[in-house]
Amino acid sequence: MIPIDDSPIVRDGKSLILAMDHGLEHGPVDFKDVQKKLDPSTVFETATHDAVTAMAVQKGIAEGYYPSYEDDVNLLMKLNGTSNLWMGEPDSAVNCSIDYAVDVGADAVGFTVYGGSNHEIEMVEEFRDAHEQAREHGLPVVMWSYPRGQGVKNDTKPSTISYASRLALELGADIAKVKYPGSKDAMAHAVTSAGDMKVVMSGGSKTSDYEFLSQVEAVIDAGASGLAVGRNVWQREDPTRILDALELVIYEGETADAALEATE
Ligand code: FBP
């Protein structure tokens, strides 16, 4: 962990990372109700909102679309990722090097580690290489810390999520992106387990405005540093409105109710 409060991906100590790597991780099915979002430019447009501190994408999307947005969007290059087309213990191919991420203009990099998978050892060794090369360029490293696989019975139970955030701290991440462990108290323990390292919540599948914002409110109250979210923003008809509300909850400490009322 290095101090990253001066990094462009952090605003007032918090982050709102807009993730759009779902076309690889889940496939075009995630866009079925929002077909126009299959055009990555539409989501880059969404990422120009002031609340968004970075957009997380894979290499192909970055090299094809980021040049048009580099003045308005901070790039978080996801270095590994894999499709949903195969079966087996969770694993993720390293698709992009740090040097290439720097060439494309990355402000930070992201890396998934599936603790508990039978592939944990090789994934952690790949993370080590990426982490140490990122340090040479002063790039913050965000770990998608998602315990799963044969070693993990329940991948969102509180002790698993606290282990996920601690694992990220121990391995050198600057931000851990973890799933919501079900309650504010459990999230607070995951944050405490990460020491001074920042912890952000992973968005999950789309829910109602109120349910989503209430969960974000709980996470911020628990001491988390924000959100790394995909579907709960860009699957909405009006992503700008939810980003306006998220801006109030994350950076201004407003309640979900107040944020909804203010953005009606
Ligand atoms: P969402 O907010 O849409 O859940 O996106 C967060 C994310 O980590 C994406 O970066 C990634 O594509 C997806 O979730 C992977 O989720 P999972 O591996 O749990 O299916």
mmCIF file of C-alpha atoms and ligand atoms in Angstrom:
data_model
loop_
_atom_site.group_PDB
_atom_site.id
_atom_site.type_symbol
_atom_site.label_atom_id
_atom_site.label_comp_id
_atom_site.label_asym_id
_atom_site.label_seq_id
_atom_site.Cartn_x
_atom_site.Cartn_y
_atom_site.Cartn_z
ATOM 1 C CA MET A 1 0.000 0.000 0.000
ATOM 2 C CA ILE A 2 1.222 3.475 -0.884
ATOM 3 C CA PRO A 3 -0.518 6.822 -0.200
ATOM 4 C CA ILE A 4 -2.924 7.441 -3.097
ATOM 5 C CA ASP A 5 -5.036 10.361 -1.881
ATOM 6 C CA ASP A 6 -3.357 12.597 -4.489
ATOM 7 C CA SER A 7 -4.068 10.123 -7.279
ATOM 8 C CA PRO A 8 -6.633 11.141 -9.907
ATOM 9 C CA ILE A 9 -8.683 8.035 -9.038
ATOM 10 C CA VAL A 10 -9.369 9.451 -5.565
ATOM 11 C CA ARG A 11 -11.548 12.453 -4.772
ATOM 12 C CA ASP A 12 -11.637 13.698 -1.161
ATOM 13 C CA GLY A 13 -10.355 10.314 0.011
ATOM 14 C CA LYS A 14 -13.113 8.423 -1.811
ATOM 15 C CA SER A 15 -13.486 6.681 -5.168
ATOM 16 C CA LEU A 16 -16.289 5.813 -7.513
ATOM 17 C CA ILE A 17 -14.923 3.435 -10.108
ATOM 18 C CA LEU A 18 -17.216 2.677 -13.035
ATOM 19 C CA ALA A 19 -16.522 -0.897 -14.178
ATOM 20 C CA MET A 20 -17.326 -2.075 -17.680
ATOM 21 C CA ASP A 21 -15.486 -5.350 -18.211
ATOM 22 C CA HIS A 22 -18.704 -7.353 -18.214
ATOM 23 C CA GLY A 23 -18.578 -8.063 -21.944
ATOM 24 C CA LEU A 24 -15.605 -10.294 -21.155
ATOM 25 C CA GLU A 25 -16.569 -11.574 -17.695
ATOM 26 C CA HIS A 26 -20.256 -12.286 -18.381
ATOM 27 C CA GLY A 27 -20.751 -11.708 -22.113
ATOM 28 C CA PRO A 28 -23.187 -9.497 -24.042
ATOM 29 C CA VAL A 29 -26.053 -10.921 -21.941
ATOM 30 C CA ASP A 30 -25.411 -8.139 -19.388
ATOM 31 C CA PHE A 31 -26.424 -5.625 -22.062
ATOM 32 C CA LYS A 32 -29.601 -7.359 -23.169
ATOM 33 C CA ASP A 33 -31.962 -4.718 -21.748
ATOM 34 C CA VAL A 34 -29.674 -1.848 -22.691
ATOM 35 C CA GLN A 35 -28.472 -2.827 -26.146
ATOM 36 C CA LYS A 36 -27.124 0.616 -26.973
ATOM 37 C CA LYS A 37 -24.629 0.217 -24.095
ATOM 38 C CA LEU A 38 -22.901 -2.468 -26.151
ATOM 39 C CA ASP A 39 -21.242 0.522 -27.756
ATOM 40 C CA PRO A 40 -18.481 1.242 -25.209
ATOM 41 C CA SER A 41 -18.586 4.966 -26.059
ATOM 42 C CA THR A 42 -21.948 5.233 -24.320
ATOM 43 C CA VAL A 43 -20.449 4.055 -21.026
ATOM 44 C CA PHE A 44 -17.375 6.257 -21.454
ATOM 45 C CA GLU A 45 -19.822 9.177 -21.815
ATOM 46 C CA THR A 46 -21.362 8.136 -18.473
ATOM 47 C CA ALA A 47 -17.881 8.051 -16.927
ATOM 48 C CA THR A 48 -17.373 11.748 -17.698
ATOM 49 C CA HIS A 49 -19.690 12.506 -14.723
ATOM 50 C CA ASP A 50 -17.782 14.335 -11.950
ATOM 51 C CA ALA A 51 -18.653 11.633 -9.429
ATOM 52 C CA VAL A 52 -16.706 9.002 -11.380
ATOM 53 C CA THR A 53 -13.027 8.906 -10.449
ATOM 54 C CA ALA A 54 -12.022 6.163 -12.906
ATOM 55 C CA MET A 55 -13.376 3.808 -15.520
ATOM 56 C CA ALA A 56 -12.239 0.168 -15.343
ATOM 57 C CA VAL A 57 -12.003 -1.630 -18.676
ATOM 58 C CA GLN A 58 -10.053 -4.328 -20.437
ATOM 59 C CA LYS A 59 -7.220 -3.588 -22.865
ATOM 60 C CA GLY A 60 -9.210 -3.875 -26.090
ATOM 61 C CA ILE A 61 -11.836 -1.402 -24.918
ATOM 62 C CA ALA A 62 -9.148 0.948 -23.606
ATOM 63 C CA GLU A 63 -7.120 1.049 -26.801
ATOM 64 C CA GLY A 64 -10.170 1.427 -29.010
ATOM 65 C CA TYR A 65 -12.143 4.029 -27.077
ATOM 66 C CA TYR A 66 -10.042 5.701 -24.378
ATOM 67 C CA PRO A 67 -8.179 8.052 -26.772
ATOM 68 C CA SER A 68 -11.429 9.993 -27.286
ATOM 69 C CA TYR A 69 -11.995 10.324 -23.537
ATOM 70 C CA GLU A 70 -8.521 10.740 -22.069
ATOM 71 C CA ASP A 71 -9.137 14.402 -21.182
ATOM 72 C CA ASP A 72 -12.367 13.639 -19.314
ATOM 73 C CA VAL A 73 -11.996 10.157 -17.838
ATOM 74 C CA ASN A 74 -9.317 8.500 -15.685
ATOM 75 C CA LEU A 75 -8.387 5.043 -16.905
ATOM 76 C CA LEU A 76 -8.153 2.033 -14.621
ATOM 77 C CA MET A 77 -6.754 -0.716 -16.811
ATOM 78 C CA LYS A 78 -7.897 -4.166 -15.757
ATOM 79 C CA LEU A 79 -4.883 -6.400 -16.284
ATOM 80 C CA ASN A 80 -6.526 -9.808 -16.035
ATOM 81 C CA GLY A 81 -9.948 -11.167 -16.795
ATOM 82 C CA THR A 82 -11.645 -14.190 -18.231
ATOM 83 C CA SER A 83 -14.851 -15.232 -19.927
ATOM 84 C CA ASN A 84 -17.829 -17.161 -18.648
ATOM 85 C CA LEU A 85 -17.552 -19.667 -21.469
ATOM 86 C CA TRP A 86 -15.477 -22.275 -19.700
ATOM 87 C CA MET A 87 -15.913 -24.361 -16.539
ATOM 88 C CA GLY A 88 -13.359 -25.004 -13.858
ATOM 89 C CA GLU A 89 -11.734 -23.600 -10.786
ATOM 90 C CA PRO A 90 -11.766 -19.776 -10.847
ATOM 91 C CA ASP A 91 -8.785 -18.355 -12.699
ATOM 92 C CA SER A 92 -8.101 -15.296 -14.820
ATOM 93 C CA ALA A 93 -5.770 -14.741 -17.757
ATOM 94 C CA VAL A 94 -3.318 -11.837 -17.603
ATOM 95 C CA ASN A 95 -4.328 -9.918 -20.725
ATOM 96 C CA CYS A 96 -2.301 -6.754 -20.389
ATOM 97 C CA SER A 97 1.178 -5.806 -19.168
ATOM 98 C CA ILE A 98 1.922 -2.780 -17.034
ATOM 99 C CA ASP A 99 4.041 -1.275 -19.826
ATOM 100 C CA TYR A 100 1.143 -1.521 -22.233
ATOM 101 C CA ALA A 101 -1.282 -0.090 -19.669
ATOM 102 C CA VAL A 102 1.061 2.892 -19.259
ATOM 103 C CA ASP A 103 1.300 3.316 -23.056
ATOM 104 C CA VAL A 104 -2.480 3.479 -23.332
ATOM 105 C CA GLY A 105 -2.617 6.093 -20.568
ATOM 106 C CA ALA A 106 -3.641 4.176 -17.422
ATOM 107 C CA ASP A 107 -3.943 6.160 -14.188
ATOM 108 C CA ALA A 108 -4.262 2.926 -12.171
ATOM 109 C CA VAL A 109 -4.456 -0.807 -12.725
ATOM 110 C CA GLY A 110 -6.828 -3.532 -11.560
ATOM 111 C CA PHE A 111 -6.202 -7.193 -10.918
ATOM 112 C CA THR A 112 -8.520 -10.012 -9.811
ATOM 113 C CA VAL A 113 -7.339 -12.511 -7.213
ATOM 114 C CA TYR A 114 -9.583 -15.474 -6.417
ATOM 115 C CA GLY A 115 -8.343 -16.438 -2.949
ATOM 116 C CA GLY A 116 -9.378 -19.993 -2.170
ATOM 117 C CA SER A 117 -9.277 -21.145 -5.784
ATOM 118 C CA ASN A 118 -7.004 -24.039 -6.644
ATOM 119 C CA HIS A 119 -5.269 -21.431 -8.824
ATOM 120 C CA GLU A 120 -4.659 -19.011 -5.950
ATOM 121 C CA ILE A 121 -0.907 -19.597 -5.862
ATOM 122 C CA GLU A 122 -0.313 -18.738 -9.535
ATOM 123 C CA MET A 123 -2.760 -15.802 -9.400
ATOM 124 C CA VAL A 124 -0.931 -14.321 -6.420
ATOM 125 C CA GLU A 125 2.397 -14.758 -8.186
ATOM 126 C CA GLU A 126 0.995 -12.977 -11.252
ATOM 127 C CA PHE A 127 -0.314 -10.248 -8.960
ATOM 128 C CA ARG A 128 3.174 -9.890 -7.450
ATOM 129 C CA ASP A 129 4.697 -9.182 -10.886
ATOM 130 C CA ALA A 130 1.964 -6.698 -11.792
ATOM 131 C CA HIS A 131 2.163 -4.991 -8.403
ATOM 132 C CA GLU A 132 5.929 -4.533 -8.469
ATOM 133 C CA GLN A 133 5.872 -3.228 -12.049
ATOM 134 C CA ALA A 134 3.017 -0.861 -11.177
ATOM 135 C CA ARG A 135 5.151 0.545 -8.363
ATOM 136 C CA GLU A 136 7.900 1.392 -10.893
ATOM 137 C CA HIS A 137 5.370 3.683 -12.597
ATOM 138 C CA GLY A 138 3.713 4.933 -9.402
ATOM 139 C CA LEU A 139 0.375 3.454 -10.474
ATOM 140 C CA PRO A 140 -2.205 2.616 -7.792
ATOM 141 C CA VAL A 141 -3.246 -1.039 -7.764
ATOM 142 C CA VAL A 142 -6.859 -2.051 -7.186
ATOM 143 C CA MET A 143 -7.444 -5.696 -6.283
ATOM 144 C CA TRP A 144 -10.739 -7.314 -7.219
ATOM 145 C CA SER A 145 -10.470 -9.536 -4.129
ATOM 146 C CA TYR A 146 -13.042 -12.243 -4.725
ATOM 147 C CA PRO A 147 -12.515 -15.429 -2.701
ATOM 148 C CA ARG A 148 -14.178 -18.309 -4.507
ATOM 149 C CA GLY A 149 -13.544 -21.853 -5.639
ATOM 150 C CA GLN A 150 -13.243 -25.198 -3.901
ATOM 151 C CA GLY A 151 -11.771 -23.681 -0.739
ATOM 152 C CA VAL A 152 -14.656 -21.247 -0.219
ATOM 153 C CA LYS A 153 -18.098 -22.413 0.906
ATOM 154 C CA ASN A 154 -19.776 -18.977 0.999
ATOM 155 C CA ASP A 155 -18.144 -16.186 -0.936
ATOM 156 C CA THR A 156 -20.008 -13.283 0.688
ATOM 157 C CA LYS A 157 -20.125 -14.307 4.349
ATOM 158 C CA PRO A 158 -18.585 -11.720 6.701
ATOM 159 C CA SER A 159 -15.449 -13.685 7.579
ATOM 160 C CA THR A 160 -14.751 -14.338 3.894
ATOM 161 C CA ILE A 161 -15.066 -10.658 2.963
ATOM 162 C CA SER A 162 -12.859 -9.592 5.880
ATOM 163 C CA TYR A 163 -10.315 -12.159 4.694
ATOM 164 C CA ALA A 164 -10.620 -10.724 1.166
ATOM 165 C CA SER A 165 -9.810 -7.187 2.300
ATOM 166 C CA ARG A 166 -6.970 -8.368 4.555
ATOM 167 C CA LEU A 167 -5.503 -10.501 1.770
ATOM 168 C CA ALA A 168 -5.404 -7.416 -0.460
ATOM 169 C CA LEU A 169 -3.577 -5.408 2.214
ATOM 170 C CA GLU A 170 -1.076 -8.187 2.842
ATOM 171 C CA LEU A 171 -0.293 -8.544 -0.878
ATOM 172 C CA GLY A 172 0.250 -4.822 -1.471
ATOM 173 C CA ALA A 173 -2.965 -3.500 -3.035
ATOM 174 C CA ASP A 174 -3.912 0.151 -2.589
ATOM 175 C CA ILE A 175 -7.650 -0.462 -2.848
ATOM 176 C CA ALA A 176 -9.554 -3.707 -2.277
ATOM 177 C CA LYS A 177 -12.789 -4.143 -4.178
ATOM 178 C CA VAL A 178 -14.931 -6.600 -2.238
ATOM 179 C CA LYS A 179 -18.484 -7.910 -2.379
ATOM 180 C CA TYR A 180 -21.005 -6.619 0.168
ATOM 181 C CA PRO A 181 -20.935 -8.952 3.196
ATOM 182 C CA GLY A 182 -24.617 -8.443 4.061
ATOM 183 C CA SER A 183 -24.532 -5.824 6.790
ATOM 184 C CA LYS A 184 -22.933 -2.545 7.825
ATOM 185 C CA ASP A 185 -21.206 -4.211 10.793
ATOM 186 C CA ALA A 186 -19.694 -6.896 8.612
ATOM 187 C CA MET A 187 -18.476 -4.250 6.160
ATOM 188 C CA ALA A 188 -16.979 -2.271 9.053
ATOM 189 C CA HIS A 189 -15.013 -5.369 10.062
ATOM 190 C CA ALA A 190 -13.785 -5.813 6.494
ATOM 191 C CA VAL A 191 -12.634 -2.172 6.507
ATOM 192 C CA THR A 192 -10.886 -2.565 9.869
ATOM 193 C CA SER A 193 -9.222 -5.752 8.658
ATOM 194 C CA ALA A 194 -7.659 -3.755 5.829
ATOM 195 C CA GLY A 195 -5.815 -1.333 8.145
ATOM 196 C CA ASP A 196 -5.174 1.968 6.349
ATOM 197 C CA MET A 197 -5.814 0.494 2.910
ATOM 198 C CA LYS A 198 -8.944 1.650 1.142
ATOM 199 C CA VAL A 199 -11.860 -0.748 0.688
ATOM 200 C CA VAL A 200 -14.601 -0.207 -1.894
ATOM 201 C CA MET A 201 -17.760 -2.187 -2.442
ATOM 202 C CA SER A 202 -18.388 -4.115 -5.623
ATOM 203 C CA GLY A 203 -21.752 -3.175 -7.084
ATOM 204 C CA GLY A 204 -23.510 -6.458 -7.880
ATOM 205 C CA SER A 205 -26.549 -7.056 -10.056
ATOM 206 C CA LYS A 206 -29.012 -4.230 -10.618
ATOM 207 C CA THR A 207 -31.419 -3.435 -7.773
ATOM 208 C CA SER A 208 -33.879 -0.604 -7.093
ATOM 209 C CA ASP A 209 -32.557 2.932 -6.600
ATOM 210 C CA TYR A 210 -33.445 2.826 -2.912
ATOM 211 C CA GLU A 211 -31.993 -0.604 -2.216
ATOM 212 C CA PHE A 212 -28.761 0.243 -4.002
ATOM 213 C CA LEU A 213 -28.289 3.674 -2.423
ATOM 214 C CA SER A 214 -29.116 2.309 1.056
ATOM 215 C CA GLN A 215 -26.413 -0.304 0.647
ATOM 216 C CA VAL A 216 -23.954 2.385 -0.453
ATOM 217 C CA GLU A 217 -24.965 4.520 2.538
ATOM 218 C CA ALA A 218 -24.288 1.554 4.863
ATOM 219 C CA VAL A 219 -20.931 0.935 3.251
ATOM 220 C CA ILE A 220 -19.848 4.574 3.596
ATOM 221 C CA ASP A 221 -21.055 4.604 7.229
ATOM 222 C CA ALA A 222 -18.961 1.482 7.742
ATOM 223 C CA GLY A 223 -15.849 3.445 6.771
ATOM 224 C CA ALA A 224 -15.436 2.201 3.221
ATOM 225 C CA SER A 225 -13.899 4.486 0.603
ATOM 226 C CA GLY A 226 -16.569 4.201 -2.039
ATOM 227 C CA LEU A 227 -17.680 1.962 -4.770
ATOM 228 C CA ALA A 228 -16.557 0.097 -7.868
ATOM 229 C CA VAL A 229 -19.757 -0.486 -9.758
ATOM 230 C CA GLY A 230 -20.954 -1.524 -13.166
ATOM 231 C CA ARG A 231 -24.474 -2.820 -13.743
ATOM 232 C CA ASN A 232 -26.133 -0.744 -11.025
ATOM 233 C CA VAL A 233 -25.104 2.354 -12.966
ATOM 234 C CA TRP A 234 -24.947 1.666 -16.697
ATOM 235 C CA GLN A 235 -27.866 -0.791 -16.830
ATOM 236 C CA ARG A 236 -30.108 2.100 -15.731
ATOM 237 C CA GLU A 237 -32.022 4.122 -18.278
ATOM 238 C CA ASP A 238 -30.691 7.306 -16.685
ATOM 239 C CA PRO A 239 -27.205 6.633 -15.273
ATOM 240 C CA THR A 240 -26.672 10.353 -14.668
ATOM 241 C CA ARG A 241 -29.413 10.481 -12.072
ATOM 242 C CA ILE A 242 -28.008 7.602 -10.010
ATOM 243 C CA LEU A 243 -24.524 9.130 -10.300
ATOM 244 C CA ASP A 244 -25.911 12.446 -9.004
ATOM 245 C CA ALA A 245 -27.328 10.547 -6.026
ATOM 246 C CA LEU A 246 -24.153 8.517 -5.496
ATOM 247 C CA GLU A 247 -22.143 11.722 -5.510
ATOM 248 C CA LEU A 248 -24.198 12.963 -2.547
ATOM 249 C CA VAL A 249 -23.948 9.703 -0.588
ATOM 250 C CA ILE A 250 -20.263 9.006 -1.228
ATOM 251 C CA TYR A 251 -18.675 12.468 -1.150
ATOM 252 C CA GLU A 252 -21.189 14.491 0.882
ATOM 253 C CA GLY A 253 -22.213 11.791 3.384
ATOM 254 C CA GLU A 254 -25.925 12.232 2.589
ATOM 255 C CA THR A 255 -28.446 9.493 3.350
ATOM 256 C CA ALA A 256 -30.042 7.452 0.588
ATOM 257 C CA ASP A 257 -33.372 9.176 1.306
ATOM 258 C CA ALA A 258 -31.876 12.652 1.056
ATOM 259 C CA ALA A 259 -29.964 11.795 -2.100
ATOM 260 C CA LEU A 260 -33.082 10.402 -3.752
ATOM 261 C CA GLU A 261 -35.121 13.428 -2.798
ATOM 262 C CA ALA A 262 -32.448 15.821 -4.058
ATOM 263 C CA THR A 263 -32.209 14.110 -7.438
ATOM 264 C CA GLU A 264 -35.918 13.568 -8.138
HETATM 265 P P1 FBP B 1 -20.938 -5.055 -11.028
HETATM 266 O O1 FBP B 1 -21.012 -3.782 -10.230
HETATM 267 O O2 FBP B 1 -21.804 -4.985 -12.244
HETATM 268 O O3 FBP B 1 -21.216 -6.257 -10.146
HETATM 269 O O4 FBP B 1 -19.445 -5.145 -11.570
HETATM 270 C C1 FBP B 1 -18.355 -5.380 -10.723
HETATM 271 C C2 FBP B 1 -17.524 -6.517 -11.261
HETATM 272 O O5 FBP B 1 -16.413 -6.801 -10.439
HETATM 273 C C3 FBP B 1 -17.033 -6.287 -12.684
HETATM 274 O O6 FBP B 1 -15.826 -5.585 -12.722
HETATM 275 C C4 FBP B 1 -16.946 -7.673 -13.199
HETATM 276 O O7 FBP B 1 -17.181 -7.753 -14.568
HETATM 277 C C5 FBP B 1 -18.018 -8.391 -12.478
HETATM 278 O O8 FBP B 1 -18.305 -7.676 -11.308
HETATM 279 C C6 FBP B 1 -17.601 -9.784 -12.126
HETATM 280 O O9 FBP B 1 -18.554 -10.322 -11.262
HETATM 281 P P2 FBP B 1 -18.602 -11.868 -10.946
HETATM 282 O O10 FBP B 1 -17.222 -12.411 -11.160
HETATM 283 O O11 FBP B 1 -19.043 -11.933 -9.512
HETATM 284 O O12 FBP B 1 -19.586 -12.427 -11.881
#
